[in-house]
GROMACS .gro file of C-alpha atoms in nm:
model
  400
    1UNK     CA    1   7.147   4.830  17.380
    2UNK     CA    2   6.804   4.999  17.399
    3UNK     CA    3   6.809   5.176  17.049
    4UNK     CA    4   6.704   4.890  16.839
    5UNK     CA    5   6.416   4.803  17.061
    6UNK     CA    6   6.258   5.159  17.008
    7UNK     CA    7   5.966   5.145  16.768
    8UNK     CA    8   5.922   4.765  16.793
    9UNK     CA    9   5.598   4.806  16.992
   10UNK     CA   10   5.435   5.090  16.797
   11UNK     CA   11   5.205   4.879  16.574
   12UNK     CA   12   4.845   4.821  16.639
   13UNK     CA   13   4.779   4.559  16.900
   14UNK     CA   14   5.145   4.487  16.958
   15UNK     CA   15   5.162   4.579  17.316
   16UNK     CA   16   4.846   4.384  17.382
   17UNK     CA   17   4.973   4.059  17.248
   18UNK     CA   18   5.324   4.110  17.410
   19UNK     CA   19   5.167   4.157  17.758
   20UNK     CA   20   4.921   3.876  17.719
   21UNK     CA   21   5.191   3.639  17.604
   22UNK     CA   22   5.417   3.727  17.888
   23UNK     CA   23   5.174   3.665  18.160
   24UNK     CA   24   5.024   3.357  17.990
   25UNK     CA   25   5.363   3.183  17.979
   26UNK     CA   26   5.472   3.277  18.334
   27UNK     CA   27   5.394   2.912  18.432
   28UNK     CA   28   5.667   2.778  18.211
   29UNK     CA   29   5.910   2.886  18.487
   30UNK     CA   30   5.688   2.808  18.777
   31UNK     CA   31   5.536   2.469  18.717
   32UNK     CA   32   5.850   2.261  18.734
   33UNK     CA   33   5.997   2.392  19.052
   34UNK     CA   34   5.640   2.427  19.198
   35UNK     CA   35   5.569   2.073  19.133
   36UNK     CA   36   5.904   1.969  19.279
   37UNK     CA   37   5.865   2.177  19.590
   38UNK     CA   38   5.503   2.059  19.643
   39UNK     CA   39   5.563   1.691  19.583
   40UNK     CA   40   5.909   1.661  19.758
   41UNK     CA   41   5.772   1.861  20.060
   42UNK     CA   42   5.479   1.619  20.091
   43UNK     CA   43   5.655   1.285  20.014
   44UNK     CA   44   6.019   1.361  20.105
   45UNK     CA   45   6.148   1.220  19.781
   46UNK     CA   46   6.333   1.411  19.518
   47UNK     CA   47   6.295   1.103  19.287
   48UNK     CA   48   5.922   1.116  19.319
   49UNK     CA   49   5.911   1.480  19.259
   50UNK     CA   50   6.137   1.462  18.950
   51UNK     CA   51   5.924   1.180  18.806
   52UNK     CA   52   5.602   1.378  18.843
   53UNK     CA   53   5.773   1.678  18.692
   54UNK     CA   54   5.907   1.462  18.410
   55UNK     CA   55   5.554   1.326  18.329
   56UNK     CA   56   5.431   1.689  18.303
   57UNK     CA   57   5.723   1.793  18.075
   58UNK     CA   58   5.686   1.480  17.839
   59UNK     CA   59   5.316   1.538  17.807
   60UNK     CA   60   5.377   1.899  17.709
   61UNK     CA   61   5.655   1.797  17.465
   62UNK     CA   62   5.431   1.546  17.294
   63UNK     CA   63   5.137   1.773  17.271
   64UNK     CA   64   5.297   2.109  17.185
   65UNK     CA   65   5.334   2.035  16.814
   66UNK     CA   66   4.977   1.919  16.800
   67UNK     CA   67   4.845   2.238  16.951
   68UNK     CA   68   5.075   2.440  16.722
   69UNK     CA   69   4.937   2.259  16.422
   70UNK     CA   70   4.581   2.327  16.540
   71UNK     CA   71   4.664   2.690  16.575
   72UNK     CA   72   4.810   2.711  16.216
   73UNK     CA   73   4.489   2.527  16.084
   74UNK     CA   74   4.206   2.692  16.274
   75UNK     CA   75   4.365   3.013  16.424
   76UNK     CA   76   4.516   3.077  16.765
   77UNK     CA   77   4.197   3.230  16.925
   78UNK     CA   78   3.993   2.905  16.863
   79UNK     CA   79   4.255   2.685  17.006
   80UNK     CA   80   4.382   2.879  17.316
   81UNK     CA   81   4.058   2.904  17.520
   82UNK     CA   82   3.963   2.530  17.544
   83UNK     CA   83   4.314   2.434  17.619
   84UNK     CA   84   4.354   2.690  17.892
   85UNK     CA   85   4.030   2.578  18.068
   86UNK     CA   86   4.128   2.210  18.080
   87UNK     CA   87   4.483   2.289  18.179
   88UNK     CA   88   4.344   2.503  18.479
   89UNK     CA   89   4.123   2.214  18.581
   90UNK     CA   90   4.408   1.953  18.560
   91UNK     CA   91   4.646   2.168  18.770
   92UNK     CA   92   4.388   2.200  19.044
   93UNK     CA   93   4.346   1.816  19.032
   94UNK     CA   94   4.719   1.785  19.073
   95UNK     CA   95   4.733   2.014  19.378
   96UNK     CA   96   4.432   1.829  19.538
   97UNK     CA   97   4.585   1.488  19.474
   98UNK     CA   98   4.907   1.588  19.646
   99UNK     CA   99   4.722   1.764  19.933
  100UNK     CA  100   4.476   1.482  19.996
  101UNK     CA  101   4.743   1.209  19.985
  102UNK     CA  102   4.569   1.028  19.707
  103UNK     CA  103   4.739   0.735  19.531
  104UNK     CA  104   5.046   0.819  19.337
  105UNK     CA  105   4.884   0.732  19.001
  106UNK     CA  106   4.656   1.035  19.048
  107UNK     CA  107   4.947   1.261  19.064
  108UNK     CA  108   5.086   1.125  18.740
  109UNK     CA  109   4.752   1.131  18.570
  110UNK     CA  110   4.703   1.497  18.659
  111UNK     CA  111   5.053   1.587  18.564
  112UNK     CA  112   4.986   1.417  18.236
  113UNK     CA  113   4.675   1.622  18.147
  114UNK     CA  114   4.842   1.946  18.284
  115UNK     CA  115   5.140   1.894  18.053
  116UNK     CA  116   4.930   1.802  17.743
  117UNK     CA  117   4.714   2.104  17.770
  118UNK     CA  118   5.003   2.357  17.844
  119UNK     CA  119   5.010   2.576  17.524
  120UNK     CA  120   5.350   2.687  17.377
  121UNK     CA  121   5.241   3.050  17.405
  122UNK     CA  122   5.592   3.167  17.326
  123UNK     CA  123   5.573   2.990  16.975
  124UNK     CA  124   5.232   3.170  16.916
  125UNK     CA  125   5.376   3.505  17.019
  126UNK     CA  126   5.675   3.451  16.792
  127UNK     CA  127   5.448   3.341  16.519
  128UNK     CA  128   5.268   3.690  16.552
  129UNK     CA  129   5.600   3.868  16.534
  130UNK     CA  130   5.694   3.673  16.225
  131UNK     CA  131   5.360   3.765  16.070
  132UNK     CA  132   5.423   4.129  16.143
  133UNK     CA  133   5.790   4.149  16.050
  134UNK     CA  134   5.883   3.850  15.842
  135UNK     CA  135   6.171   3.937  15.614
  136UNK     CA  136   6.255   4.247  15.813
  137UNK     CA  137   6.558   4.319  16.028
  138UNK     CA  138   6.302   4.398  16.317
  139UNK     CA  139   6.246   4.030  16.330
  140UNK     CA  140   6.580   3.960  16.493
  141UNK     CA  141   6.514   4.225  16.743
  142UNK     CA  142   6.161   4.102  16.819
  143UNK     CA  143   6.295   3.742  16.864
  144UNK     CA  144   6.572   3.883  17.095
  145UNK     CA  145   6.302   4.058  17.294
  146UNK     CA  146   6.101   3.750  17.330
  147UNK     CA  147   6.404   3.552  17.452
  148UNK     CA  148   6.460   3.836  17.706
  149UNK     CA  149   6.108   3.817  17.813
  150UNK     CA  150   6.146   3.451  17.856
  151UNK     CA  151   6.450   3.500  18.077
  152UNK     CA  152   6.264   3.770  18.283
  153UNK     CA  153   6.008   3.496  18.346
  154UNK     CA  154   6.279   3.257  18.434
  155UNK     CA  155   6.439   3.511  18.669
  156UNK     CA  156   6.118   3.604  18.850
  157UNK     CA  157   5.921   3.280  18.837
  158UNK     CA  158   6.144   3.043  19.016
  159UNK     CA  159   6.209   3.289  19.291
  160UNK     CA  160   5.846   3.377  19.326
  161UNK     CA  161   5.721   3.022  19.343
  162UNK     CA  162   5.988   2.920  19.583
  163UNK     CA  163   5.911   3.212  19.826
  164UNK     CA  164   5.541   3.133  19.811
  165UNK     CA  165   5.583   2.766  19.847
  166UNK     CA  166   5.819   2.795  20.142
  167UNK     CA  167   5.687   3.108  20.316
  168UNK     CA  168   5.327   3.089  20.248
  169UNK     CA  169   5.223   2.737  20.181
  170UNK     CA  170   5.317   2.465  19.920
  171UNK     CA  171   5.017   2.550  19.692
  172UNK     CA  172   5.055   2.924  19.672
  173UNK     CA  173   5.327   2.928  19.387
  174UNK     CA  174   5.116   2.692  19.166
  175UNK     CA  175   4.801   2.892  19.229
  176UNK     CA  176   4.963   3.204  19.105
  177UNK     CA  177   5.086   3.015  18.809
  178UNK     CA  178   4.738   2.915  18.731
  179UNK     CA  179   4.589   3.263  18.750
  180UNK     CA  180   4.862   3.403  18.528
  181UNK     CA  181   4.807   3.131  18.271
  182UNK     CA  182   4.433   3.188  18.254
  183UNK     CA  183   4.457   3.570  18.240
  184UNK     CA  184   4.735   3.585  17.972
  185UNK     CA  185   4.583   3.297  17.762
  186UNK     CA  186   4.231   3.455  17.758
  187UNK     CA  187   4.372   3.793  17.672
  188UNK     CA  188   4.584   3.651  17.386
  189UNK     CA  189   4.281   3.443  17.248
  190UNK     CA  190   4.068   3.752  17.226
  191UNK     CA  191   4.320   3.952  17.026
  192UNK     CA  192   4.240   3.829  16.671
  193UNK     CA  193   4.375   4.121  16.478
  194UNK     CA  194   4.740   4.032  16.519
  195UNK     CA  195   4.725   3.657  16.497
  196UNK     CA  196   4.866   3.493  16.178
  197UNK     CA  197   4.613   3.421  15.908
  198UNK     CA  198   4.516   3.062  15.849
  199UNK     CA  199   4.699   2.949  15.545
  200UNK     CA  200   4.629   2.635  15.330
  201UNK     CA  201   4.876   2.348  15.383
  202UNK     CA  202   5.024   2.281  15.034
  203UNK     CA  203   5.157   1.937  15.116
  204UNK     CA  204   4.920   1.686  15.285
  205UNK     CA  205   5.074   1.521  15.593
  206UNK     CA  206   5.368   1.764  15.601
  207UNK     CA  207   5.534   1.826  15.925
  208UNK     CA  208   5.836   2.071  16.003
  209UNK     CA  209   6.025   1.784  16.187
  210UNK     CA  210   6.083   1.608  15.844
  211UNK     CA  211   6.290   1.920  15.746
  212UNK     CA  212   6.652   1.817  15.801
  213UNK     CA  213   6.749   2.152  15.958
  214UNK     CA  214   6.455   2.141  16.209
  215UNK     CA  215   6.518   1.790  16.295
  216UNK     CA  216   6.883   1.884  16.383
  217UNK     CA  217   6.772   2.183  16.583
  218UNK     CA  218   6.530   1.964  16.769
  219UNK     CA  219   6.808   1.717  16.862
  220UNK     CA  220   7.023   2.005  16.997
  221UNK     CA  221   6.741   2.145  17.202
  222UNK     CA  222   6.668   1.810  17.339
  223UNK     CA  223   7.019   1.809  17.491
  224UNK     CA  224   6.986   2.171  17.602
  225UNK     CA  225   6.637   2.091  17.762
  226UNK     CA  226   6.805   1.805  17.968
  227UNK     CA  227   7.048   2.070  18.095
  228UNK     CA  228   6.768   2.306  18.194
  229UNK     CA  229   6.558   2.033  18.361
  230UNK     CA  230   6.844   1.881  18.552
  231UNK     CA  231   6.987   2.205  18.666
  232UNK     CA  232   6.645   2.314  18.803
  233UNK     CA  233   6.610   2.004  19.013
  234UNK     CA  234   6.973   1.959  19.108
  235UNK     CA  235   6.994   2.321  19.217
  236UNK     CA  236   6.698   2.270  19.460
  237UNK     CA  237   6.885   1.980  19.608
  238UNK     CA  238   7.215   2.179  19.616
  239UNK     CA  239   7.050   2.448  19.814
  240UNK     CA  240   6.890   2.197  20.045
  241UNK     CA  241   7.234   2.034  20.107
  242UNK     CA  242   7.370   2.362  20.213
  243UNK     CA  243   7.086   2.434  20.453
  244UNK     CA  244   6.930   2.716  20.242
  245UNK     CA  245   6.653   2.546  20.031
  246UNK     CA  246   6.471   2.872  20.011
  247UNK     CA  247   6.746   3.010  19.818
  248UNK     CA  248   6.713   2.766  19.528
  249UNK     CA  249   6.476   2.998  19.339
  250UNK     CA  250   6.731   3.280  19.355
  251UNK     CA  251   6.998   3.040  19.229
  252UNK     CA  252   6.793   2.959  18.936
  253UNK     CA  253   6.709   3.322  18.893
  254UNK     CA  254   7.073   3.395  18.847
  255UNK     CA  255   7.109   3.128  18.577
  256UNK     CA  256   6.814   3.294  18.390
  257UNK     CA  257   6.959   3.639  18.466
  258UNK     CA  258   7.273   3.572  18.276
  259UNK     CA  259   7.065   3.478  17.976
  260UNK     CA  260   6.841   3.786  18.019
  261UNK     CA  261   7.152   4.033  18.006
  262UNK     CA  262   7.312   3.860  17.713
  263UNK     CA  263   6.975   3.839  17.521
  264UNK     CA  264   6.946   4.239  17.548
  265UNK     CA  265   7.288   4.279  17.430
  266UNK     CA  266   7.262   4.006  17.158
  267UNK     CA  267   6.937   4.149  17.015
  268UNK     CA  268   7.075   4.510  17.006
  269UNK     CA  269   7.354   4.417  16.763
  270UNK     CA  270   7.363   4.395  16.398
  271UNK     CA  271   7.562   4.084  16.296
  272UNK     CA  272   7.792   4.025  16.014
  273UNK     CA  273   7.829   3.644  16.115
  274UNK     CA  274   7.558   3.422  15.973
  275UNK     CA  275   7.288   3.277  16.178
  276UNK     CA  276   7.451   2.931  16.154
  277UNK     CA  277   7.777   3.071  16.267
  278UNK     CA  278   7.631   3.241  16.563
  279UNK     CA  279   7.431   2.930  16.661
  280UNK     CA  280   7.732   2.708  16.681
  281UNK     CA  281   7.950   2.963  16.865
  282UNK     CA  282   7.672   3.015  17.128
  283UNK     CA  283   7.664   2.639  17.183
  284UNK     CA  284   8.040   2.621  17.240
  285UNK     CA  285   8.032   2.924  17.486
  286UNK     CA  286   7.746   2.753  17.674
  287UNK     CA  287   7.933   2.421  17.758
  288UNK     CA  288   8.255   2.606  17.856
  289UNK     CA  289   8.049   2.833  18.093
  290UNK     CA  290   7.869   2.532  18.248
  291UNK     CA  291   8.177   2.341  18.336
  292UNK     CA  292   8.255   2.506  18.684
  293UNK     CA  293   7.927   2.414  18.835
  294UNK     CA  294   8.050   2.076  18.926
  295UNK     CA  295   8.320   2.211  19.150
  296UNK     CA  296   8.155   2.507  19.351
  297UNK     CA  297   8.090   2.432  19.713
  298UNK     CA  298   7.968   2.773  19.830
  299UNK     CA  299   7.614   2.898  19.760
  300UNK     CA  300   7.714   3.269  19.685
  301UNK     CA  301   7.975   3.150  19.440
  302UNK     CA  302   7.734   2.916  19.277
  303UNK     CA  303   7.487   3.209  19.207
  304UNK     CA  304   7.772   3.384  19.017
  305UNK     CA  305   7.872   3.075  18.846
  306UNK     CA  306   7.521   3.009  18.732
  307UNK     CA  307   7.494   3.368  18.605
  308UNK     CA  308   7.806   3.332  18.386
  309UNK     CA  309   7.691   2.990  18.262
  310UNK     CA  310   7.360   3.148  18.161
  311UNK     CA  311   7.508   3.409  17.935
  312UNK     CA  312   7.492   3.187  17.641
  313UNK     CA  313   7.138   3.070  17.671
  314UNK     CA  314   6.956   3.353  17.501
  315UNK     CA  315   7.188   3.378  17.188
  316UNK     CA  316   7.138   3.008  17.136
  317UNK     CA  317   6.758   3.029  17.164
  318UNK     CA  318   6.734   3.351  16.949
  319UNK     CA  319   6.938   3.200  16.671
  320UNK     CA  320   6.751   2.871  16.686
  321UNK     CA  321   6.406   3.026  16.646
  322UNK     CA  322   6.541   3.258  16.372
  323UNK     CA  323   6.671   2.960  16.185
  324UNK     CA  324   6.338   2.773  16.238
  325UNK     CA  325   6.145   3.081  16.090
  326UNK     CA  326   6.371   3.067  15.786
  327UNK     CA  327   6.348   2.682  15.740
  328UNK     CA  328   5.977   2.623  15.770
  329UNK     CA  329   5.695   2.721  15.525
  330UNK     CA  330   5.449   2.994  15.659
  331UNK     CA  331   5.156   2.749  15.681
  332UNK     CA  332   5.358   2.540  15.940
  333UNK     CA  333   5.514   2.833  16.131
  334UNK     CA  334   5.350   2.780  16.473
  335UNK     CA  335   5.397   2.406  16.455
  336UNK     CA  336   5.771   2.463  16.348
  337UNK     CA  337   5.825   2.698  16.649
  338UNK     CA  338   5.647   2.446  16.877
  339UNK     CA  339   5.889   2.157  16.770
  340UNK     CA  340   6.167   2.371  16.937
  341UNK     CA  341   5.968   2.396  17.246
  342UNK     CA  342   5.868   2.018  17.246
  343UNK     CA  343   6.239   1.919  17.211
  344UNK     CA  344   6.317   2.140  17.515
  345UNK     CA  345   6.024   1.978  17.695
  346UNK     CA  346   6.139   1.629  17.618
  347UNK     CA  347   6.487   1.723  17.748
  348UNK     CA  348   6.354   1.891  18.057
  349UNK     CA  349   6.168   1.570  18.133
  350UNK     CA  350   6.482   1.360  18.086
  351UNK     CA  351   6.685   1.596  18.283
  352UNK     CA  352   6.429   1.625  18.572
  353UNK     CA  353   6.414   1.243  18.592
  354UNK     CA  354   6.785   1.175  18.570
  355UNK     CA  355   6.867   1.478  18.794
  356UNK     CA  356   6.645   1.339  19.073
  357UNK     CA  357   6.792   0.986  19.055
  358UNK     CA  358   7.150   1.100  19.040
  359UNK     CA  359   7.100   1.357  19.317
  360UNK     CA  360   6.986   1.082  19.556
  361UNK     CA  361   7.272   0.844  19.436
  362UNK     CA  362   7.569   1.080  19.432
  363UNK     CA  363   7.460   1.419  19.569
  364UNK     CA  364   7.406   1.750  19.389
  365UNK     CA  365   7.771   1.830  19.289
  366UNK     CA  366   7.820   1.490  19.122
  367UNK     CA  367   7.476   1.512  18.961
  368UNK     CA  368   7.576   1.838  18.778
  369UNK     CA  369   7.813   1.633  18.574
  370UNK     CA  370   7.497   1.502  18.395
  371UNK     CA  371   7.406   1.853  18.293
  372UNK     CA  372   7.761   1.919  18.172
  373UNK     CA  373   7.754   1.601  17.969
  374UNK     CA  374   7.419   1.687  17.806
  375UNK     CA  375   7.554   2.033  17.710
  376UNK     CA  376   7.864   1.873  17.546
  377UNK     CA  377   7.641   1.635  17.353
  378UNK     CA  378   7.432   1.909  17.223
  379UNK     CA  379   7.742   2.101  17.099
  380UNK     CA  380   7.875   1.786  16.931
  381UNK     CA  381   7.545   1.730  16.739
  382UNK     CA  382   7.504   2.101  16.653
  383UNK     CA  383   7.856   2.161  16.526
  384UNK     CA  384   7.862   1.818  16.351
  385UNK     CA  385   7.530   1.868  16.174
  386UNK     CA  386   7.559   2.252  16.111
  387UNK     CA  387   7.574   2.206  15.739
  388UNK     CA  388   7.197   2.113  15.743
  389UNK     CA  389   7.137   2.483  15.875
  390UNK     CA  390   7.251   2.648  15.561
  391UNK     CA  391   6.974   2.878  15.459
  392UNK     CA  392   6.824   2.857  15.112
  393UNK     CA  393   6.821   3.161  14.884
  394UNK     CA  394   6.943   3.521  14.961
  395UNK     CA  395   7.025   3.616  15.314
  396UNK     CA  396   6.737   3.756  15.510
  397UNK     CA  397   6.758   4.090  15.691
  398UNK     CA  398   6.741   3.865  16.006
  399UNK     CA  399   7.091   3.746  15.944
  400UNK     CA  400   7.231   4.092  15.925
   0.00000   0.00000   0.00000
């Protein structure tokens, strides 16, 4: 599996933007569960925790395409720094509002600003890879590596923030997330040599979401985001019901761990099946692998079950980003990638809110049914509309 990744990082500045992007997007796996643990720990309500987390996710989902468009128009370096500073201040305000027992609206307001200024650094890093290797077989491997990096973040982030929040204090996990975001964002902003050049937009008012294939992918990832958001919150409640709340981060790490392993394998292969074919197959495997989580009553078995369910996540994300890269024009590339992130963000918000409500109504095991239903809906939409994902022109090396 290692062979195809050799030589990927030899270009000038590549290691720098990869490391900066990795640390800068660590909060994407830490903020959700960190906010849930903080708010639930102080208020005793999973519904309240889910609602605050949902506001943060919705704000990110709405704002991500805008920050992506700004990066395409003015360059990543000029956009990242001001967003990162405001984001850090808003997260501090969120923690202070919770700790001082301020009115509920202050939590929602701080969460709104935190989400709105959370940059989709993964989209920006992928845009850099596309600038370096667009039209090359290396782009498939690069996107696979980025999905693996995402899953490493999702393996380590939830476990780290859970340990810090439960063993140190409720604010420790979010504080580490804040430091990682600032360090990574500043480092990425300063690396101008590898950022994609600013290209003129040929069609005024154009936006990637109006491209039928991108719109379809956005709908699919809305459903998958609901799976991720609901599984995150429900799994915290599941561990709490079994008397091991501190293990919730490790259960979520198992979910991401399956995706990390499959991502390494998936990116190391050269495929004869088209991108579209790989995408719909990965969706089908995902919903089948997710079904058993509704019926598991032992925490150790749940860890294994979540690992197996996670095996289809990276292949779905890798092919989705590769399809997006082929479907959108270069002048809208970062914004196009951001639409995938924004769809996931909307889904996470819906999943976090619904997961919190359902957990309090029917318990964790019953609430997992919502996650499975969202995965099934994503499969139906993805397979039913897969004709929109036919790529124009000759096949790219990315498809090989």
